[in-house]
mmCIF file of C-alpha atoms in Angstrom:
data_model
loop_
_atom_site.group_PDB
_atom_site.id
_atom_site.type_symbol
_atom_site.label_atom_id
_atom_site.label_comp_id
_atom_site.label_asym_id
_atom_site.label_seq_id
_atom_site.Cartn_x
_atom_site.Cartn_y
_atom_site.Cartn_z
ATOM 1 C CA LYS A 1 -57.740 -27.275 64.491
ATOM 2 C CA LYS A 2 -55.644 -30.367 64.351
ATOM 3 C CA ALA A 3 -51.960 -30.118 64.985
ATOM 4 C CA PRO A 4 -49.902 -30.748 61.803
ATOM 5 C CA VAL A 5 -48.499 -34.183 61.620
ATOM 6 C CA LYS A 6 -44.765 -34.198 61.141
ATOM 7 C CA LYS A 7 -43.581 -36.750 58.669
ATOM 8 C CA ALA A 8 -40.430 -38.635 59.440
ATOM 9 C CA PRO A 9 -37.642 -37.792 57.025
ATOM 10 C CA VAL A 10 -37.140 -40.406 54.379
ATOM 11 C CA LYS A 11 -33.586 -41.593 54.223
ATOM 12 C CA LYS A 12 -32.344 -42.225 50.738
ATOM 13 C CA ALA A 13 -30.199 -45.219 50.228
ATOM 14 C CA PRO A 14 -26.649 -44.255 49.173
ATOM 15 C CA VAL A 15 -26.054 -44.701 45.520
ATOM 16 C CA LYS A 16 -22.976 -46.736 44.847
ATOM 17 C CA LYS A 17 -20.864 -45.416 42.046
ATOM 18 C CA ALA A 18 -19.381 -47.855 39.663
ATOM 19 C CA PRO A 19 -15.628 -48.076 40.114
ATOM 20 C CA VAL A 20 -13.691 -46.200 37.462
ATOM 21 C CA LYS A 21 -11.265 -48.446 35.718
ATOM 22 C CA LYS A 22 -7.885 -46.953 35.129
ATOM 23 C CA ALA A 23 -6.463 -47.196 31.680
ATOM 24 C CA ALA A 24 -3.780 -49.775 31.328
ATOM 25 C CA PRO A 25 -0.290 -48.326 30.964
ATOM 26 C CA PRO A 26 0.975 -48.377 27.405
ATOM 27 C CA LYS A 27 3.015 -51.384 26.566
ATOM 28 C CA PRO A 28 6.625 -50.712 25.714
ATOM 29 C CA ALA A 29 7.385 -50.842 22.045
ATOM 30 C CA SER A 30 8.834 -54.124 21.037
ATOM 31 C CA GLY A 31 11.848 -54.548 18.836
ATOM 32 C CA PRO A 32 15.374 -53.172 18.893
ATOM 33 C CA SER A 33 16.118 -49.683 20.172
ATOM 34 C CA PRO A 34 17.021 -46.884 17.733
ATOM 35 C CA SER A 35 20.595 -47.086 18.957
ATOM 36 C CA ALA A 36 20.729 -50.802 18.238
ATOM 37 C CA GLN A 37 19.284 -50.219 14.779
ATOM 38 C CA ALA A 38 21.909 -47.539 14.063
ATOM 39 C CA TRP A 39 24.703 -49.954 14.932
ATOM 40 C CA ALA A 40 23.042 -52.804 13.074
ATOM 41 C CA ASN A 41 23.183 -50.707 9.892
ATOM 42 C CA ALA A 42 26.705 -49.419 10.562
ATOM 43 C CA GLY A 43 29.101 -48.719 7.734
ATOM 44 C CA PRO A 44 32.853 -48.302 7.372
ATOM 45 C CA SER A 45 34.508 -45.458 9.268
ATOM 46 C CA ILE A 46 36.893 -43.151 7.392
ATOM 47 C CA ALA A 47 38.508 -41.893 10.590
ATOM 48 C CA LEU A 48 38.907 -45.369 12.099
ATOM 49 C CA PRO A 49 39.411 -47.887 9.274
ATOM 50 C CA PHE A 50 39.489 -50.772 11.765
ATOM 51 C CA ALA A 51 36.058 -49.809 13.174
ATOM 52 C CA THR A 52 32.556 -49.067 11.926
ATOM 53 C CA ALA A 53 30.416 -45.934 12.115
ATOM 54 C CA PRO A 54 26.724 -45.976 13.119
ATOM 55 C CA ALA A 55 24.133 -45.314 10.454
ATOM 56 C CA THR A 56 23.431 -41.893 11.984
ATOM 57 C CA LEU A 57 26.718 -40.723 10.468
ATOM 58 C CA ASP A 58 25.795 -40.865 6.817
ATOM 59 C CA GLY A 59 28.373 -38.346 5.578
ATOM 60 C CA SER A 60 25.832 -35.619 4.794
ATOM 61 C CA MET A 61 27.236 -33.180 7.371
ATOM 62 C CA ILE A 62 30.443 -31.250 6.694
ATOM 63 C CA GLY A 63 33.396 -32.874 8.420
ATOM 64 C CA ASP A 64 31.651 -36.203 9.006
ATOM 65 C CA VAL A 65 34.310 -38.908 8.771
ATOM 66 C CA GLY A 66 32.503 -41.580 10.738
ATOM 67 C CA PHE A 67 34.185 -40.942 14.082
ATOM 68 C CA ASP A 68 31.817 -42.015 16.844
ATOM 69 C CA PRO A 69 33.319 -44.980 18.744
ATOM 70 C CA PHE A 70 31.095 -44.352 21.796
ATOM 71 C CA GLY A 71 27.856 -43.937 19.836
ATOM 72 C CA PHE A 72 26.953 -40.408 20.943
ATOM 73 C CA SER A 73 25.123 -39.787 17.671
ATOM 74 C CA THR A 74 22.771 -42.686 18.423
ATOM 75 C CA VAL A 75 21.503 -41.137 21.682
ATOM 76 C CA PRO A 76 18.419 -38.847 21.637
ATOM 77 C CA VAL A 77 19.022 -35.188 22.391
ATOM 78 C CA GLY A 78 16.981 -33.410 25.067
ATOM 79 C CA PRO A 79 14.647 -30.501 24.154
ATOM 80 C CA TRP A 80 16.627 -27.684 25.745
ATOM 81 C CA PHE A 81 15.228 -25.040 23.407
ATOM 82 C CA SER A 82 11.549 -25.170 22.526
ATOM 83 C CA GLY A 83 10.862 -25.611 18.834
ATOM 84 C CA VAL A 84 14.448 -25.853 17.721
ATOM 85 C CA GLY A 85 15.136 -28.826 15.532
ATOM 86 C CA GLY A 86 11.605 -29.256 14.208
ATOM 87 C CA GLU A 87 10.226 -32.767 14.235
ATOM 88 C CA ARG A 88 13.665 -34.181 14.957
ATOM 89 C CA MET A 89 14.017 -32.353 18.252
ATOM 90 C CA GLY A 90 15.001 -34.887 20.872
ATOM 91 C CA GLU A 91 15.036 -37.708 18.376
ATOM 92 C CA ILE A 92 17.769 -40.031 17.305
ATOM 93 C CA GLY A 93 20.404 -38.683 14.941
ATOM 94 C CA ASN A 94 19.958 -34.965 15.571
ATOM 95 C CA LEU A 95 23.598 -34.144 14.905
ATOM 96 C CA ALA A 96 23.053 -30.391 14.849
ATOM 97 C CA TRP A 97 23.313 -30.205 18.648
ATOM 98 C CA TYR A 98 26.532 -32.185 18.713
ATOM 99 C CA ARG A 99 27.974 -29.994 15.974
ATOM 100 C CA GLU A 100 27.014 -26.894 17.975
ATOM 101 C CA ALA A 101 28.868 -28.232 21.019
ATOM 102 C CA GLU A 102 31.865 -29.237 18.896
ATOM 103 C CA LEU A 103 32.202 -25.779 17.369
ATOM 104 C CA MET A 104 31.778 -23.924 20.669
ATOM 105 C CA HIS A 105 34.350 -26.071 22.459
ATOM 106 C CA GLY A 106 36.699 -25.894 19.471
ATOM 107 C CA ARG A 107 36.594 -22.098 19.262
ATOM 108 C CA ILE A 108 37.341 -21.770 22.961
ATOM 109 C CA ALA A 109 40.197 -24.251 22.575
ATOM 110 C CA GLN A 110 41.712 -22.184 19.740
ATOM 111 C CA LEU A 111 41.715 -19.102 21.956
ATOM 112 C CA ALA A 112 43.223 -21.160 24.773
ATOM 113 C CA VAL A 113 46.070 -22.388 22.537
ATOM 114 C CA LEU A 114 46.795 -18.780 21.586
ATOM 115 C CA GLY A 115 46.771 -17.838 25.260
ATOM 116 C CA PHE A 116 49.313 -20.536 26.071
ATOM 117 C CA ILE A 117 51.758 -19.362 23.386
ATOM 118 C CA TRP A 118 51.299 -15.577 23.159
ATOM 119 C CA PRO A 119 52.781 -14.450 26.527
ATOM 120 C CA GLY A 120 56.048 -16.290 25.956
ATOM 121 C CA LEU A 121 56.490 -14.930 22.423
ATOM 122 C CA PHE A 122 55.214 -11.369 22.662
ATOM 123 C CA GLY A 123 55.266 -10.615 26.377
ATOM 124 C CA THR A 124 52.578 -9.980 28.956
ATOM 125 C CA LEU A 125 50.427 -7.019 29.937
ATOM 126 C CA PRO A 126 52.014 -4.367 32.163
ATOM 127 C CA GLY A 127 50.984 -4.167 35.776
ATOM 128 C CA ASN A 128 50.308 -1.056 37.872
ATOM 129 C CA ASP A 129 50.122 0.067 41.471
ATOM 130 C CA TRP A 130 46.570 -1.200 41.902
ATOM 131 C CA THR A 131 47.023 -4.673 40.412
ATOM 132 C CA GLY A 132 50.675 -5.034 41.307
ATOM 133 C CA ALA A 133 53.716 -4.626 39.074
ATOM 134 C CA ASP A 134 54.004 -8.369 38.431
ATOM 135 C CA ALA A 135 50.290 -9.197 38.250
ATOM 136 C CA TYR A 136 50.480 -10.254 34.600
ATOM 137 C CA SER A 137 54.158 -11.210 34.352
ATOM 138 C CA ASN A 138 53.760 -14.994 34.627
ATOM 139 C CA THR A 139 54.088 -16.719 31.246
ATOM 140 C CA ASN A 140 52.790 -20.051 32.545
ATOM 141 C CA PRO A 141 48.989 -19.850 32.078
ATOM 142 C CA ILE A 142 48.314 -22.314 34.888
ATOM 143 C CA GLU A 143 50.194 -20.234 37.448
ATOM 144 C CA ALA A 144 49.041 -16.949 35.908
ATOM 145 C CA PHE A 145 45.429 -17.893 36.576
ATOM 146 C CA GLU A 146 46.116 -17.745 40.317
ATOM 147 C CA GLN A 147 48.248 -14.612 40.067
ATOM 148 C CA VAL A 148 46.082 -12.187 38.091
ATOM 149 C CA PRO A 149 43.575 -10.004 40.001
ATOM 150 C CA GLY A 150 40.091 -11.370 40.518
ATOM 151 C CA PHE A 151 38.599 -8.350 38.759
ATOM 152 C CA ALA A 152 40.436 -9.319 35.559
ATOM 153 C CA LEU A 153 38.929 -12.807 35.711
ATOM 154 C CA LEU A 154 35.526 -11.257 36.322
ATOM 155 C CA GLN A 155 35.843 -9.232 33.111
ATOM 156 C CA ILE A 156 36.529 -12.415 31.158
ATOM 157 C CA PHE A 157 33.572 -14.145 32.782
ATOM 158 C CA VAL A 158 31.198 -11.268 32.001
ATOM 159 C CA PHE A 159 32.357 -11.135 28.375
ATOM 160 C CA MET A 160 31.881 -14.895 27.926
ATOM 161 C CA THR A 161 28.445 -14.720 29.541
ATOM 162 C CA SER A 162 27.337 -11.959 27.174
ATOM 163 C CA LEU A 163 28.363 -14.054 24.184
ATOM 164 C CA GLU A 164 26.455 -17.059 25.511
ATOM 165 C CA VAL A 165 23.317 -14.983 26.130
ATOM 166 C CA ARG A 166 23.546 -13.636 22.592
ATOM 167 C CA ARG A 167 23.987 -17.141 21.176
ATOM 168 C CA ILE A 168 20.943 -18.473 23.028
ATOM 169 C CA LYS A 169 18.918 -15.510 21.798
ATOM 170 C CA ILE A 170 19.859 -16.276 18.187
ATOM 171 C CA ILE A 171 18.929 -19.937 18.649
ATOM 172 C CA ASN A 172 15.488 -19.049 20.014
ATOM 173 C CA GLU A 173 14.884 -16.521 17.238
ATOM 174 C CA GLU A 174 15.847 -18.742 14.315
ATOM 175 C CA GLY A 175 14.376 -21.971 15.657
ATOM 176 C CA ALA A 176 14.536 -24.892 13.267
ATOM 177 C CA SER A 177 16.459 -22.858 10.670
ATOM 178 C CA TYR A 178 19.369 -22.242 13.040
ATOM 179 C CA GLN A 179 22.750 -23.228 11.660
ATOM 180 C CA PRO A 180 25.136 -24.689 14.275
ATOM 181 C CA GLY A 181 27.799 -22.198 15.329
ATOM 182 C CA ASP A 182 26.172 -19.222 13.599
ATOM 183 C CA LEU A 183 26.730 -16.010 15.592
ATOM 184 C CA ARG A 184 25.670 -13.765 12.700
ATOM 185 C CA TRP A 185 29.234 -12.841 11.905
ATOM 186 C CA GLY A 186 30.706 -12.986 8.417
ATOM 187 C CA GLN A 187 29.122 -12.786 4.996
ATOM 188 C CA GLY A 188 25.396 -12.438 4.494
ATOM 189 C CA ALA A 189 22.683 -9.825 4.791
ATOM 190 C CA GLY A 190 22.376 -8.136 8.164
ATOM 191 C CA ARG A 191 25.611 -9.640 9.523
ATOM 192 C CA TRP A 192 28.731 -8.089 10.957
ATOM 193 C CA ASN A 193 31.265 -8.492 8.171
ATOM 194 C CA PRO A 194 34.245 -6.181 8.819
ATOM 195 C CA PHE A 195 36.508 -8.063 6.378
ATOM 196 C CA LYS A 196 33.939 -7.963 3.549
ATOM 197 C CA LEU A 197 33.940 -11.737 3.099
ATOM 198 C CA ASP A 198 32.150 -12.931 -0.024
ATOM 199 C CA TYR A 199 32.725 -16.622 -0.701
ATOM 200 C CA THR A 200 30.982 -18.803 -3.213
ATOM 201 C CA PRO A 201 28.920 -21.680 -1.757
ATOM 202 C CA GLU A 202 31.771 -24.090 -2.525
ATOM 203 C CA GLU A 203 34.362 -21.810 -0.921
ATOM 204 C CA TYR A 204 32.130 -21.245 2.092
ATOM 205 C CA ALA A 205 31.763 -24.995 2.632
ATOM 206 C CA GLU A 206 35.547 -25.347 2.425
ATOM 207 C CA LYS A 207 36.002 -22.618 5.045
ATOM 208 C CA GLN A 208 33.537 -24.383 7.311
ATOM 209 C CA LEU A 209 35.548 -27.582 6.993
ATOM 210 C CA GLN A 210 38.786 -25.717 7.715
ATOM 211 C CA GLU A 211 37.330 -24.213 10.882
ATOM 212 C CA LEU A 212 36.095 -27.600 12.022
ATOM 213 C CA LYS A 213 39.515 -29.191 11.534
ATOM 214 C CA HIS A 214 41.195 -26.354 13.412
ATOM 215 C CA CYS A 215 38.663 -26.778 16.230
ATOM 216 C CA ARG A 216 39.378 -30.489 16.541
ATOM 217 C CA LEU A 217 43.128 -29.974 16.443
ATOM 218 C CA ALA A 218 42.943 -27.212 19.060
ATOM 219 C CA MET A 219 40.870 -29.346 21.445
ATOM 220 C CA VAL A 220 43.521 -32.070 21.331
ATOM 221 C CA GLY A 221 46.402 -29.587 21.411
ATOM 222 C CA VAL A 222 45.208 -27.550 24.381
ATOM 223 C CA PHE A 223 44.945 -30.679 26.480
ATOM 224 C CA GLY A 224 48.590 -31.443 25.715
ATOM 225 C CA LEU A 225 49.609 -27.867 26.491
ATOM 226 C CA TRP A 226 47.765 -27.949 29.802
ATOM 227 C CA ALA A 227 49.230 -31.310 30.833
ATOM 228 C CA GLN A 228 52.774 -30.208 29.967
ATOM 229 C CA ALA A 229 52.411 -26.904 31.812
ATOM 230 C CA VAL A 230 51.143 -28.681 34.915
ATOM 231 C CA ALA A 231 53.925 -31.275 34.796
ATOM 232 C CA SER A 232 56.811 -28.880 34.099
ATOM 233 C CA GLY A 233 55.700 -25.602 35.641
ATOM 234 C CA GLU A 234 57.133 -23.739 32.641
ATOM 235 C CA SER A 235 55.587 -21.966 29.698
ATOM 236 C CA VAL A 236 55.402 -23.613 26.295
ATOM 237 C CA VAL A 237 57.888 -21.165 24.754
ATOM 238 C CA ASP A 238 60.457 -21.791 27.504
ATOM 239 C CA GLN A 239 60.242 -25.528 26.914
ATOM 240 C CA LEU A 240 60.554 -25.163 23.145
ATOM 241 C CA GLY A 241 63.547 -22.856 23.566
ATOM 242 C CA THR A 242 65.617 -25.455 25.403
ATOM 243 C CA SER A 243 64.875 -28.051 22.747
ATOM 244 C CA PHE A 244 66.952 -26.067 20.237
ATOM 245 C CA VAL A 245 69.989 -25.749 22.499
ATOM 246 C CA ALA A 246 72.707 -28.357 22.032
ATOM 247 C CA PRO A 247 73.737 -30.099 25.268
ATOM 248 C CA GLU A 248 77.334 -29.992 26.488
ATOM 249 C CA TYR A 249 77.968 -33.672 25.844
ATOM 250 C CA TYR A 250 77.114 -33.527 22.144
ATOM 251 C CA ALA A 251 80.743 -32.878 21.106
ATOM 252 C CA LYS A 252 82.040 -36.127 22.549
ATOM 253 C CA ALA A 253 82.496 -38.538 19.649
ATOM 254 C CA GLY A 254 80.535 -41.715 20.119
ATOM 255 C CA TYR A 255 78.902 -40.544 23.338
ATOM 256 C CA PHE A 256 75.210 -39.845 22.885
ATOM 257 C CA LEU A 257 73.896 -40.274 26.423
ATOM 258 C CA PRO A 258 73.878 -37.651 29.169
ATOM 259 C CA GLU A 259 76.783 -37.720 31.606
ATOM 260 C CA GLY A 260 76.294 -39.946 34.583
ATOM 261 C CA ILE A 261 74.469 -42.723 32.676
#
């Protein structure tokens, strides 16, 4: 028998693969930006007669008076909540998100204004042995914030957090049909309506406008209250009280300046 002849292994030549061409990056869209287009089609502003309002403020939303000197309404809004806003989510002119922020800040500002005034008019909460007899006695809100017990501040924080969690839940449930500022309170089916409110559509729109104006006024007012409290170190009521007291030099005929001037 002949020994089997071993064949040398045949080496295959490496097959060269054709290089894969990467797709060219998309070219940026030419032409003016949406923000530039909004300003190019600007109209007169009711709030600022000497200025113009971008085209995104077309007057269709309640309380729209063309006030947007910095052009916030021309900037796209980020998709913080999936599906909310429909096709306009994250697009130019989605004013619903700005209205939501305006109402939330305005409602907090209204409560803050009340908090600045209430202690001086109606008194403060009583203290006790655990918190201290004078824990809530300060009528200046700026100083009172550092005086009240930390547990009291924690209660406020927990309550505010619960409201925010509830608001986010409502937004995710209602999606594109969500109405800015709607916490499911007031008139309507399935809502908490302790005062039995029942407005007509026209009256309801008027109430919405009234709330919006109060929100805007409170946001401006609370800044003034805070600045005055920081500068003077006194409560608002104490400062108003001295404004109604006649100074000693008022009785001097022809002398209307304080003594020493």
